[in-house]
Short mmCIF file of C-alpha atoms in Angstrom, two decimals:
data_model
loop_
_atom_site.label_atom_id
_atom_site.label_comp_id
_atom_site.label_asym_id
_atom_site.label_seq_id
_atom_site.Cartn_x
_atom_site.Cartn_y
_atom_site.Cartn_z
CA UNK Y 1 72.08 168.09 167.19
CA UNK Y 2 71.39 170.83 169.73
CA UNK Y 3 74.78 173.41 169.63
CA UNK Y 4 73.52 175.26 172.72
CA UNK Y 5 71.47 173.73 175.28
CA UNK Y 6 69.25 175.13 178.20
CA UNK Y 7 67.55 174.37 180.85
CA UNK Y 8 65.12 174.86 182.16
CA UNK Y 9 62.94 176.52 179.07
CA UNK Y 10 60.52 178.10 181.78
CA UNK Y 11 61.51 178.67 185.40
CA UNK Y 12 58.56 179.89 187.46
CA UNK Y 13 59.64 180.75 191.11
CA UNK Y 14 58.51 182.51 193.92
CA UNK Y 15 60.46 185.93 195.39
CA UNK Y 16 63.48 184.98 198.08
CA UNK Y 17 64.17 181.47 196.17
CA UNK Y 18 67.36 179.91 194.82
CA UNK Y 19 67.28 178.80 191.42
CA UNK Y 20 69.65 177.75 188.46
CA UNK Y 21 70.38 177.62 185.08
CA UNK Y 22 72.52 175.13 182.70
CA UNK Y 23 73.42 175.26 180.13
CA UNK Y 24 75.68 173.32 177.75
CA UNK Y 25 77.73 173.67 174.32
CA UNK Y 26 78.52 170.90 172.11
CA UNK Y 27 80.58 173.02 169.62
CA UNK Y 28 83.70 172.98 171.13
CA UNK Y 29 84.19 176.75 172.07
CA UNK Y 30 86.55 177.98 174.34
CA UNK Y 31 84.33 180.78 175.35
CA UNK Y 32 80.57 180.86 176.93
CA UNK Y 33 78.14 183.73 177.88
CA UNK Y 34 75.63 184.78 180.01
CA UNK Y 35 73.28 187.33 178.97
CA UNK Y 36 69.98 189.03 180.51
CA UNK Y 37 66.80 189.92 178.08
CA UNK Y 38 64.37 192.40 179.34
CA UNK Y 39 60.80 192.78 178.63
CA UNK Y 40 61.46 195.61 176.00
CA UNK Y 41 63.95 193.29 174.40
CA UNK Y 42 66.81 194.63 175.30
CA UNK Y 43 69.96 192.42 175.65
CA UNK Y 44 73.04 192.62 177.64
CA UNK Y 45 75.91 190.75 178.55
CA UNK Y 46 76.02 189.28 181.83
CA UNK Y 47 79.03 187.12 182.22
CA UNK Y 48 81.72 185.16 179.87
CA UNK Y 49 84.13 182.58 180.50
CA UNK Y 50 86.75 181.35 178.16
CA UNK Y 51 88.15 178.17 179.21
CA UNK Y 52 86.26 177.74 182.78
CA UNK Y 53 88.80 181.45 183.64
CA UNK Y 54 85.80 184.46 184.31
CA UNK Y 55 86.73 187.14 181.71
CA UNK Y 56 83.82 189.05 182.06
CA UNK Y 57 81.84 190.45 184.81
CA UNK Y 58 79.14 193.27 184.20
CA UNK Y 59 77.69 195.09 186.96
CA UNK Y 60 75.75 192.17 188.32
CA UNK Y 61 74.14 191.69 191.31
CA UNK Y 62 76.34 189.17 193.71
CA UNK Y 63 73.30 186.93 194.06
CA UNK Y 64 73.87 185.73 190.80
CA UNK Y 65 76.98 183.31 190.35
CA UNK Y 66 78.45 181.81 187.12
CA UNK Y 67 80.08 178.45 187.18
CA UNK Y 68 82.18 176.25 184.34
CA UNK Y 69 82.94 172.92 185.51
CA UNK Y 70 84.22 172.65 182.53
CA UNK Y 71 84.44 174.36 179.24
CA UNK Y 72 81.23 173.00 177.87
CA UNK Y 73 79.09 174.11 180.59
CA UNK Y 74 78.14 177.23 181.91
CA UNK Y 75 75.98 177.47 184.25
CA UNK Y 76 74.11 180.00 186.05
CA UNK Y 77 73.13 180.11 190.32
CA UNK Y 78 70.71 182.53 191.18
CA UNK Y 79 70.30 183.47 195.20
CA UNK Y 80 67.55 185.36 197.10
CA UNK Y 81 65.77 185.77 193.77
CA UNK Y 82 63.80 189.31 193.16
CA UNK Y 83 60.96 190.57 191.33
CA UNK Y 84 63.27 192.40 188.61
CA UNK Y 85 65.59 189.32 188.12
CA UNK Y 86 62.10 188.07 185.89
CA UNK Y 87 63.43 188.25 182.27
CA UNK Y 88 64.97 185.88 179.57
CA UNK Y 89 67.98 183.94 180.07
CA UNK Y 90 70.48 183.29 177.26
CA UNK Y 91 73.38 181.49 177.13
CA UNK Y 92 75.68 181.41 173.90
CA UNK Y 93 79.19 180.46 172.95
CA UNK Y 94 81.95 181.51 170.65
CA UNK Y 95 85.17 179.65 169.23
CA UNK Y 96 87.18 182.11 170.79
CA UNK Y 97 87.28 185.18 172.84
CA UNK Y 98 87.97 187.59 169.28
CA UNK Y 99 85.00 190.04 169.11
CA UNK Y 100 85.02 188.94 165.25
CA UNK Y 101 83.71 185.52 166.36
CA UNK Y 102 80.35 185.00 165.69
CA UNK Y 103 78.25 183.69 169.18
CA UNK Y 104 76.00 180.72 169.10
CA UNK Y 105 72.97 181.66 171.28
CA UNK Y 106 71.00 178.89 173.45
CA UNK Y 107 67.21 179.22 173.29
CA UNK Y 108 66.96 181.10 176.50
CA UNK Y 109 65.31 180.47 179.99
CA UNK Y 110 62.15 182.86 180.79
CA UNK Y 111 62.29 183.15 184.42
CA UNK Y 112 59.37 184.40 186.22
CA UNK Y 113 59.36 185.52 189.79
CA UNK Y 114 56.23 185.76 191.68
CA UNK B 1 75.27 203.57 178.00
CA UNK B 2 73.63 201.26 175.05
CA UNK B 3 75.76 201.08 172.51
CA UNK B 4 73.27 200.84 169.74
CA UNK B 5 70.33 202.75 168.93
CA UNK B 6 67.92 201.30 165.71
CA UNK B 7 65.12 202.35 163.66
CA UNK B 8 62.44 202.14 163.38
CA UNK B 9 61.41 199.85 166.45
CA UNK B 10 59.10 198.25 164.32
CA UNK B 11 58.56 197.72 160.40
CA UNK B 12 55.69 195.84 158.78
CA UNK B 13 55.90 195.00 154.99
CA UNK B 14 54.02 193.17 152.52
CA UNK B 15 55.72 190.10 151.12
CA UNK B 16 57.87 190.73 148.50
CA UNK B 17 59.29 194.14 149.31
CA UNK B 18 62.47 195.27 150.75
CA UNK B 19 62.94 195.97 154.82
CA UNK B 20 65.51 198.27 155.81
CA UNK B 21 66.34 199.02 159.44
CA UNK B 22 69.26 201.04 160.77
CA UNK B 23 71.45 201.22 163.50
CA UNK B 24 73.64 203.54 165.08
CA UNK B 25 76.55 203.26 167.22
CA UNK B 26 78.47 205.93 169.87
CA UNK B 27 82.33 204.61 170.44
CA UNK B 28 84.75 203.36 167.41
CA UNK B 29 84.22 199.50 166.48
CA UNK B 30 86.12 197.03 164.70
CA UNK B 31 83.05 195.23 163.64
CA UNK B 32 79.55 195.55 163.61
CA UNK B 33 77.29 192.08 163.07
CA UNK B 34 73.67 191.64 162.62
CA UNK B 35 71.40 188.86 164.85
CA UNK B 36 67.89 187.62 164.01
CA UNK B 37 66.11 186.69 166.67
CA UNK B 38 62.56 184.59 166.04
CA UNK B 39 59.94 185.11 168.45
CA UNK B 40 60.50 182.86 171.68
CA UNK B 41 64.12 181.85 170.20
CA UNK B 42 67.42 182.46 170.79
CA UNK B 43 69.63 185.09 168.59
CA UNK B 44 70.95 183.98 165.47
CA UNK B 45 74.10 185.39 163.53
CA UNK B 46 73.30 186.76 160.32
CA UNK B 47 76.36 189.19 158.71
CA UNK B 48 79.22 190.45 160.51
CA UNK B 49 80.77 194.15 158.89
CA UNK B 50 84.44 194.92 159.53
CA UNK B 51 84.74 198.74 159.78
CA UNK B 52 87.28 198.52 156.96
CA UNK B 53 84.48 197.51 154.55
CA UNK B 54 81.68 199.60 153.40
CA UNK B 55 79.07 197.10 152.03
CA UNK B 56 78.59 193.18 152.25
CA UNK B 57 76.02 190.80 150.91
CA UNK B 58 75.02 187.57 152.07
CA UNK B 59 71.98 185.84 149.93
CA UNK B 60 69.05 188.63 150.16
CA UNK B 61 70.99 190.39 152.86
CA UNK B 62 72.60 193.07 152.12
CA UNK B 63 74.62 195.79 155.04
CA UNK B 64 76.33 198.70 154.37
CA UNK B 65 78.30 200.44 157.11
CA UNK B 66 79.24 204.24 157.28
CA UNK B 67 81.98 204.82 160.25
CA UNK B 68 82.17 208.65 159.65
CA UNK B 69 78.46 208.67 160.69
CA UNK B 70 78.92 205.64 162.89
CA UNK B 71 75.80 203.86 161.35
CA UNK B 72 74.96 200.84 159.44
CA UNK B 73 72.08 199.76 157.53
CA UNK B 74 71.04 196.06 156.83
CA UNK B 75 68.20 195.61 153.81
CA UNK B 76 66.74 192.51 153.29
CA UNK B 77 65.21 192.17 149.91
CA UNK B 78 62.19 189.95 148.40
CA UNK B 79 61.17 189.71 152.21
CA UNK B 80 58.81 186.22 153.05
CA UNK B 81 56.88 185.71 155.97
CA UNK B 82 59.47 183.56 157.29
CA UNK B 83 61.80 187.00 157.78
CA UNK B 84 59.33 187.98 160.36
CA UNK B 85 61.75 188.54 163.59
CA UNK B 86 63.32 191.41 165.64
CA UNK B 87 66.82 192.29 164.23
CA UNK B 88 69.75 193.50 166.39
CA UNK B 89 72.59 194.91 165.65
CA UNK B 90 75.73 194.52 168.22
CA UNK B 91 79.24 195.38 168.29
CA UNK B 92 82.34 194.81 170.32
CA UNK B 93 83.51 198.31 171.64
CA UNK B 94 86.84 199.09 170.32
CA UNK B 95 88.06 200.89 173.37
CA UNK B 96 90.15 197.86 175.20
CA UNK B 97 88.97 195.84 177.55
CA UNK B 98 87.18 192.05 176.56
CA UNK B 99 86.82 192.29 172.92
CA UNK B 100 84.28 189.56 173.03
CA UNK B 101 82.02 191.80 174.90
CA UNK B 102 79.05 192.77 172.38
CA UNK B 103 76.90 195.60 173.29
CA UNK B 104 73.59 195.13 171.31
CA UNK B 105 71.06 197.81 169.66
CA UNK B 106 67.61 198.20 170.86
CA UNK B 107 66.27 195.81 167.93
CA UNK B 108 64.09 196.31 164.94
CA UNK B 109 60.58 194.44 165.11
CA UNK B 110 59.68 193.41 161.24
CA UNK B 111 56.91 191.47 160.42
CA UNK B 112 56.08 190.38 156.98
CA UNK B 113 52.40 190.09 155.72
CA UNK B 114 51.76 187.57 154.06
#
């Protein structure tokens, strides 16, 4: 059984669009993530929720909007999309919100914006 | 700023020797964990450090973590093809704040030769 589940695997989508992300958790956890990868690899936390309750907000662009229905899901709502929004997507999920807790990574989104 | 910085970006190896890549950190942690990530994947937790311990194995893994010179090293011995990833190390900065909040190193690129 998939723990972490995204989709879409591949989003291709043209500048100015709206798109979104969702993804979904069947371990349980109280707590889910957002991150951003770049094209050099480089990772970084985007958003967390632990128990639908925002906990973390990096210095993100307001175009892009979390939302937990519930605390399985976390998805992610993308406005006005841009050039530089064009990375990899990955969700993940921990137990708790303890920075000992190990996260449980999705298999990420490539979004590509034309 | 990133919080880690590793080296070298990229290793390649013969099968059947060791791999060691290093990472270093800037603020004080209370952990530092290690994440394999396969080429198109998603991240996957390998070892997690707490800065009260010095050295930890886990099967041919094996990380060792110096606080005074805020660095860690993981070595993964008898490497297979299979080990062929990028490795990242991460921690959660220990200076308040979301503790869940992992700042992730720049990644180490190994690939095995068969």
């Amino acid at each position: 059984d998939t723990a972490v589940s995204q989709t879409p695997k591949y989003l291709v989508t043209q500048m100015g669009n709206d798109k979104s992300i969702k993804c979904e958790q069947n371990l349980g956890h109280d707590t889910m993530y957002w991150y951003k990868q770049d094209s050099k690899k480089f990772l970084k936390i985007m958003f967390s929720y632990n128990n639908k309750e925002l906990i973390i907000n990096e210095t993100v662009p307001n175009r892009f909007s979390p939302k937990s229905p519930d605390k399985a899901h976390l998805n992610l709502h993308i406005n006005s999309l841009e050039l530089g929004d064009s990375a990899v997507y990955f969700c993940a999920s921990s137990l708790r919100t303890s920075g000992s807790d190990t996260q449980y990574f999705g298999p990420g989104t490539r979004l590509t914006v034309l | 700023s990133q919080q880690g910085e590793e080296d070298p970006q990229a290793l390649s190896i013969q099968e059947g020797e060791n791999a060691t890549m290093n990472c270093s950190y800037k603020t004080s942690i209370n952990n530092l964990q290690w994440y394999r990530q396969n080429s198109g994947r998603g991240l996957v937790h390998l070892i997690l450090i707490r800065s009260n311990e010095r050295e930890k194995h886990s099967g041919r893994l094996r990380v060792t973590l110096d606080t005074s010179k805020k660095s860690s090293s993981l070595l993964i011995t008898a490497s297979r093809a299979a080990d062929t990833a990028s490795y990242f190390c991460a921690t959660p900065p220990n200076y308040g704040g979301a503790t869940n909040k992992l700042i992730f190193g720049t990644g180490t690129l190994l690939a095995v030769q068969p």
